[in-house]
mmCIF file of C-alpha atoms in Angstrom:
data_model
loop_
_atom_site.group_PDB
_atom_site.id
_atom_site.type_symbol
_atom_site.label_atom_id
_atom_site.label_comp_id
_atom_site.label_asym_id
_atom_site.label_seq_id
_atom_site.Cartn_x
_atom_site.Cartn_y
_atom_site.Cartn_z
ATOM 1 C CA UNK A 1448 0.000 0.000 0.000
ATOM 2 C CA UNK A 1449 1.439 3.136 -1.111
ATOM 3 C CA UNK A 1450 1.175 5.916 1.797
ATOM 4 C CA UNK A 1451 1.914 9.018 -0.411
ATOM 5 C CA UNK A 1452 3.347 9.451 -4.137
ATOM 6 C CA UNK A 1453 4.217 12.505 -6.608
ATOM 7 C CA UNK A 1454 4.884 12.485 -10.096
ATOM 8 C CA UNK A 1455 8.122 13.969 -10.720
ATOM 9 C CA UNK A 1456 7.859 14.944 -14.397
ATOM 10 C CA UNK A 1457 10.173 12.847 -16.491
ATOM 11 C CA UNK A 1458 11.873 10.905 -14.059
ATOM 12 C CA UNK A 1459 8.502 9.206 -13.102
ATOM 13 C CA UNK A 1460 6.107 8.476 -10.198
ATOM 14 C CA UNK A 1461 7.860 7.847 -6.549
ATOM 15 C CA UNK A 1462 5.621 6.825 -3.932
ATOM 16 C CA UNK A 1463 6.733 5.319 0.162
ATOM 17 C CA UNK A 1464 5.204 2.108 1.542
ATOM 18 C CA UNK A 1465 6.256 0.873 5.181
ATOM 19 C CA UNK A 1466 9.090 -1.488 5.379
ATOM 20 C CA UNK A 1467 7.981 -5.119 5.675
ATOM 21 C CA UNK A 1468 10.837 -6.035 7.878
ATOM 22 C CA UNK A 1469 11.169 -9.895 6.898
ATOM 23 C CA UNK A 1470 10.188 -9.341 2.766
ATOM 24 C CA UNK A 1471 12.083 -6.678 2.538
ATOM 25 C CA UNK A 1472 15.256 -7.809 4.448
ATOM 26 C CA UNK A 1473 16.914 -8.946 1.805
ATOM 27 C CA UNK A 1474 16.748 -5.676 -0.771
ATOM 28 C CA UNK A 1475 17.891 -3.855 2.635
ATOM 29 C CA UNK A 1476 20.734 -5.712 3.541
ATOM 30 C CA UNK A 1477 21.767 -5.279 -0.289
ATOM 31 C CA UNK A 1478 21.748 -1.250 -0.341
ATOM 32 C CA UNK A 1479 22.959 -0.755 3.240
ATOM 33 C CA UNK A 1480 26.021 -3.234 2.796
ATOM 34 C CA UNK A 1481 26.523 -1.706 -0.500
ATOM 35 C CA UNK A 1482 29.888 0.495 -0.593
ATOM 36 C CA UNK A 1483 27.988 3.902 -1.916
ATOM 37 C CA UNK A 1484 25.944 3.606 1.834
ATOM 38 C CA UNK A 1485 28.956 4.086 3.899
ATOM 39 C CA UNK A 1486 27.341 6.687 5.626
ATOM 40 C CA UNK A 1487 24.366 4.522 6.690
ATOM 41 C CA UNK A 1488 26.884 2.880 8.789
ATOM 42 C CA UNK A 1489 25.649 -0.574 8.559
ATOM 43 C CA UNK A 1490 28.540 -1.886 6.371
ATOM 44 C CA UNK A 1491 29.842 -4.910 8.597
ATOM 45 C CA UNK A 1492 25.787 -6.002 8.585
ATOM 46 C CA UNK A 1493 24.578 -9.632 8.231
ATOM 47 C CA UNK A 1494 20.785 -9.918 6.857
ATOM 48 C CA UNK A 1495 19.675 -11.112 9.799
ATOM 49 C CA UNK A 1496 20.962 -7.624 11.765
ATOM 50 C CA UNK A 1497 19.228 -5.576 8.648
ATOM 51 C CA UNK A 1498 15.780 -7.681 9.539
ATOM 52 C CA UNK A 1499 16.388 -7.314 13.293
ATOM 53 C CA UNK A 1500 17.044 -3.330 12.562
ATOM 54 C CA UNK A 1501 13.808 -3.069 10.556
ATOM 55 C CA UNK A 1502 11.529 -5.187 12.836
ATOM 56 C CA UNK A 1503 12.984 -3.101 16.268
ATOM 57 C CA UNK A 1504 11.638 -0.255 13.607
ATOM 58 C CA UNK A 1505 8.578 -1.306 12.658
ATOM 59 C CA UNK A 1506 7.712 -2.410 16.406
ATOM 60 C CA UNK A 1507 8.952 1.133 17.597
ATOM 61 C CA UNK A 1508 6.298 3.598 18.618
ATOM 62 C CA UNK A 1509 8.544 6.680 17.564
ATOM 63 C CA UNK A 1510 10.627 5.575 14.331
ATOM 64 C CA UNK A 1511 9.049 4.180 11.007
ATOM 65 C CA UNK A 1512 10.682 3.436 8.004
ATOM 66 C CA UNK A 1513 9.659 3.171 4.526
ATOM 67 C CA UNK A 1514 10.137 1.579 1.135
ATOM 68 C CA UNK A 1515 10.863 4.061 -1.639
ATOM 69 C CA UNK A 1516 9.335 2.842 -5.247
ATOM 70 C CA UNK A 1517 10.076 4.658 -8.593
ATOM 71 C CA UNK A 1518 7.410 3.613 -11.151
ATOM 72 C CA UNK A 1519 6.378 0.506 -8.624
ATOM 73 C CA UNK A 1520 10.400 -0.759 -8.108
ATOM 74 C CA UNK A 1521 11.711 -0.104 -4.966
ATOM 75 C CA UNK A 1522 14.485 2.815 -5.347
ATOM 76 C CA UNK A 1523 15.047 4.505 -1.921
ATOM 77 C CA UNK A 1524 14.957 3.952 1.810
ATOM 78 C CA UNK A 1525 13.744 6.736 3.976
ATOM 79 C CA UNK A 1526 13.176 6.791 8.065
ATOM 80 C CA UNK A 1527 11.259 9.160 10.293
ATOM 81 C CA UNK A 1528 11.697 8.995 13.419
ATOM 82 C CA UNK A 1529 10.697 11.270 17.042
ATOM 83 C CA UNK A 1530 14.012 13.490 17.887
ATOM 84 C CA UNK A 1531 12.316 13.576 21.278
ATOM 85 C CA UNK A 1532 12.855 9.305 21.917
ATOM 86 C CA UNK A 1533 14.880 8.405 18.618
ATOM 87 C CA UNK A 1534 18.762 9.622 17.693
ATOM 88 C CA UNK A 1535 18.696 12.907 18.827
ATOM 89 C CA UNK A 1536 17.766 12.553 22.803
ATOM 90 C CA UNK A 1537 20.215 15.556 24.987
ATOM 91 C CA UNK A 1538 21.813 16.690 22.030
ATOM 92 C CA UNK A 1539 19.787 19.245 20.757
ATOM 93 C CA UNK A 1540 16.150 20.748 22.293
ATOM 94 C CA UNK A 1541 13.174 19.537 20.456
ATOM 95 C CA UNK A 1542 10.617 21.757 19.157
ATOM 96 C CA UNK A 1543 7.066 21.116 19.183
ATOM 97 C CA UNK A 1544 6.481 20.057 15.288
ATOM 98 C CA UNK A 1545 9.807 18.410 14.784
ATOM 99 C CA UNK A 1546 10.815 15.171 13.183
ATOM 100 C CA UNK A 1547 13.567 13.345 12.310
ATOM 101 C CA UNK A 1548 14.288 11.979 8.693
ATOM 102 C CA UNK A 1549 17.099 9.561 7.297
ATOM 103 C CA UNK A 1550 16.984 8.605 3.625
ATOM 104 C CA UNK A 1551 19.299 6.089 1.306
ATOM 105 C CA UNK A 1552 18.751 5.648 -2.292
ATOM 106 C CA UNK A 1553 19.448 2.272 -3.404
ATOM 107 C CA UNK A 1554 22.685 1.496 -5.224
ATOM 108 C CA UNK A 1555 22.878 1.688 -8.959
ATOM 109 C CA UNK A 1556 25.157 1.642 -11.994
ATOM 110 C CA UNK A 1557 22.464 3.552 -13.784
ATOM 111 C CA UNK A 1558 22.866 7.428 -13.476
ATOM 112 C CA UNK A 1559 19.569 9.149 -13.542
ATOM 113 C CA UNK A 1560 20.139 13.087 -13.466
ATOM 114 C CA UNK A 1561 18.199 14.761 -10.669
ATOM 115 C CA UNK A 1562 16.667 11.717 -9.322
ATOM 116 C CA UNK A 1563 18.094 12.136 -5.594
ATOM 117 C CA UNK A 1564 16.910 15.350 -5.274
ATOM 118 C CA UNK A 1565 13.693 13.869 -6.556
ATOM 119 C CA UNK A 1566 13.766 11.332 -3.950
ATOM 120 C CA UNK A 1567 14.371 13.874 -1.199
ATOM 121 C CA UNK A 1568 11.900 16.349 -2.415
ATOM 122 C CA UNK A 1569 9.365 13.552 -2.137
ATOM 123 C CA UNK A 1570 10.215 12.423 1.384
ATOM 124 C CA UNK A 1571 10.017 15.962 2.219
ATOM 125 C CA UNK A 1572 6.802 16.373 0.853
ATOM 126 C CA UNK A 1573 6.197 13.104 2.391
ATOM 127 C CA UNK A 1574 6.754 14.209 5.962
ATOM 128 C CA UNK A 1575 5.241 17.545 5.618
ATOM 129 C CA UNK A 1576 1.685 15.883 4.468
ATOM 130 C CA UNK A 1577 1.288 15.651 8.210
ATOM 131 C CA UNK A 1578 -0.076 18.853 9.142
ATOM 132 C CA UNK A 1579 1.431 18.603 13.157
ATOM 133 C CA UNK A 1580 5.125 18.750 11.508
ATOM 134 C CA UNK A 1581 6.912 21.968 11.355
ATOM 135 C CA UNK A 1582 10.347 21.528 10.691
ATOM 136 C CA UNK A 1583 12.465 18.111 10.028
ATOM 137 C CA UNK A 1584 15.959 17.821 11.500
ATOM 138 C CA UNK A 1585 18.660 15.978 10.156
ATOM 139 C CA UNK A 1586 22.157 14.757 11.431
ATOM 140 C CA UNK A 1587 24.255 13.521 8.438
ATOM 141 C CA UNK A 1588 28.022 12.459 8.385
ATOM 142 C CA UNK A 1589 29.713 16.140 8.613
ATOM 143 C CA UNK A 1590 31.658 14.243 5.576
ATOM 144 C CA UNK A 1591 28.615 13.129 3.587
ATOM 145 C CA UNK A 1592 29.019 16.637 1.036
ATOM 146 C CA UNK A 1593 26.523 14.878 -1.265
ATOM 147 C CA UNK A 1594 24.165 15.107 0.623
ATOM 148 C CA UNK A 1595 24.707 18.413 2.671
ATOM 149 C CA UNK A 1596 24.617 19.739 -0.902
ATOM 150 C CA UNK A 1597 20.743 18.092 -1.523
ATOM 151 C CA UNK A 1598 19.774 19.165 2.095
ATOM 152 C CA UNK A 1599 20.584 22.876 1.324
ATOM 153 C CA UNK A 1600 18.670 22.500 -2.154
ATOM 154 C CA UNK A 1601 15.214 21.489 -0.360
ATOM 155 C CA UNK A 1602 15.606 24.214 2.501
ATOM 156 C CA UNK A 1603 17.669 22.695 5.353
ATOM 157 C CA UNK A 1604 20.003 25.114 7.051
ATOM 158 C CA UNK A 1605 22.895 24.079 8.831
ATOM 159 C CA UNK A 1606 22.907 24.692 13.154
ATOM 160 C CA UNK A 1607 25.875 23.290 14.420
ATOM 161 C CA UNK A 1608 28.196 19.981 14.756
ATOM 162 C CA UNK A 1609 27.411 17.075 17.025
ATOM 163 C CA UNK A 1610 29.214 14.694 18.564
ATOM 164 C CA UNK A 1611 26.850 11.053 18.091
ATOM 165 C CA UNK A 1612 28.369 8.159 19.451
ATOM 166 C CA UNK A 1613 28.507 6.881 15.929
ATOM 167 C CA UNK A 1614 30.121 10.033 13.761
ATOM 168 C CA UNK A 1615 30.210 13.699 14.199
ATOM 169 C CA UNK A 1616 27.404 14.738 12.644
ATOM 170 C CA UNK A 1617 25.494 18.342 10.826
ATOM 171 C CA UNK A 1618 22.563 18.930 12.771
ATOM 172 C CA UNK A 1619 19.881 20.797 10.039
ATOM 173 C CA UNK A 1620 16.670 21.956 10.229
ATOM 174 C CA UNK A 1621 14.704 23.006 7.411
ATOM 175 C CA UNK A 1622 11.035 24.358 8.439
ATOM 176 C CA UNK A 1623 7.786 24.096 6.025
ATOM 177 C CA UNK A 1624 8.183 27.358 4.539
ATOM 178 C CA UNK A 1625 11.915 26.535 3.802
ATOM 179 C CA UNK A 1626 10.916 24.066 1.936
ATOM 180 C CA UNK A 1627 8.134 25.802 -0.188
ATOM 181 C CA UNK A 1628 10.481 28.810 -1.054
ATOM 182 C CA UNK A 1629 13.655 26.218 -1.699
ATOM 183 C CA UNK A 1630 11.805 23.903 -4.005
ATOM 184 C CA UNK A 1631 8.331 25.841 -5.144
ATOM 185 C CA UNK A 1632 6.545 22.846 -4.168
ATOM 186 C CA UNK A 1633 3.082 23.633 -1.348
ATOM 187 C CA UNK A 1634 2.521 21.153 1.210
ATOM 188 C CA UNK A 1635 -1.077 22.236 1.585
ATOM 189 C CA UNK A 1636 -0.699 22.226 5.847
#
């Protein structure tokens, strides 16, 4: 079941459906092992930790995560998640209306010019469907430039470096009306 979609011209329809932890294991374990997900920090991962991973987020009450498709093939990974319980707890004070967003697309030899930013713009869109969120926060790699670069295009602004027990990461927030002006797109809320 598809929860949202958007046609993105030329490049085709992407819609999100949730992560069936134990069908889905597999794909997962592909993309997040995959060399080009470094930053997803799940390199060393056997399947059975990806369908562990997925099933601790699918049972979680604050963190979901979702199966990207472009025209019906899955394409993308993205995860929302509650800074208030999930990733973020002490480092940073929550704001009524925030949430917390991860997103992978899925390895490919095939180059598809502006489909990331495609993929983003939809999970943005996405998460901004739900008329109680404000502004979305993100902690990348404070190495991952690719995708500080697609951040800034869709309205996130950079606060400040964080010290994760995993990496030292960007904290960015990029608010509904960032968004709009960054992208053009209306979230309706």
């Amino acid at each position: 079941m598809s929860t949202t979609s958007t046609t993105t011209g030329t490049l085709g329809k992407l819609s999100l459906r949730p992560v069936d932890p134990q069908a889905d294991a597999e794909l997962l374990h592909r993309w997040v092992t995959d060399p080009k997900a470094a930053f997803w920090l799940m390199q060393e991962a056997r399947l059975q930790d990806v369908e562990r991973e997925y099933m601790s987020i699918a049972a979680h009450e604050h963190h979901d995560a979702f199966l990207g498709l472009h025209d019906g093939e899955p394409a993308f990974l993205m995860e929302r998640y509650d800074p208030r319980y999930v990733e973020l707890v002490g480092l940073y004070e929550p704001e009524p209306g925030d949430i917390g967003m991860h997103f992978l697309t899925a390895p490919s030899d095939v180059r598809i010019p502006g489909f990331t930013r495609a993929v983003i713009t939809t999970v943005m869109e996405h998460l901004f469907a739900d008329a109680s969120v404000k502004r979305v926060v993100v902690e990348p790699d404070v190495g991952n430039k690719a995708v500080h670069a697609l951040n800034e295009a869709v309205g996130f602004v950079p606060e400040r470096e964080i010290d994760k027990p995993e990496k030292k990461a960007l904290l960015s927030f990029c608010t509904r009306e960032q968004f709009e002006a960054a992208t053009g797109r209306t979230t309706g809320a």
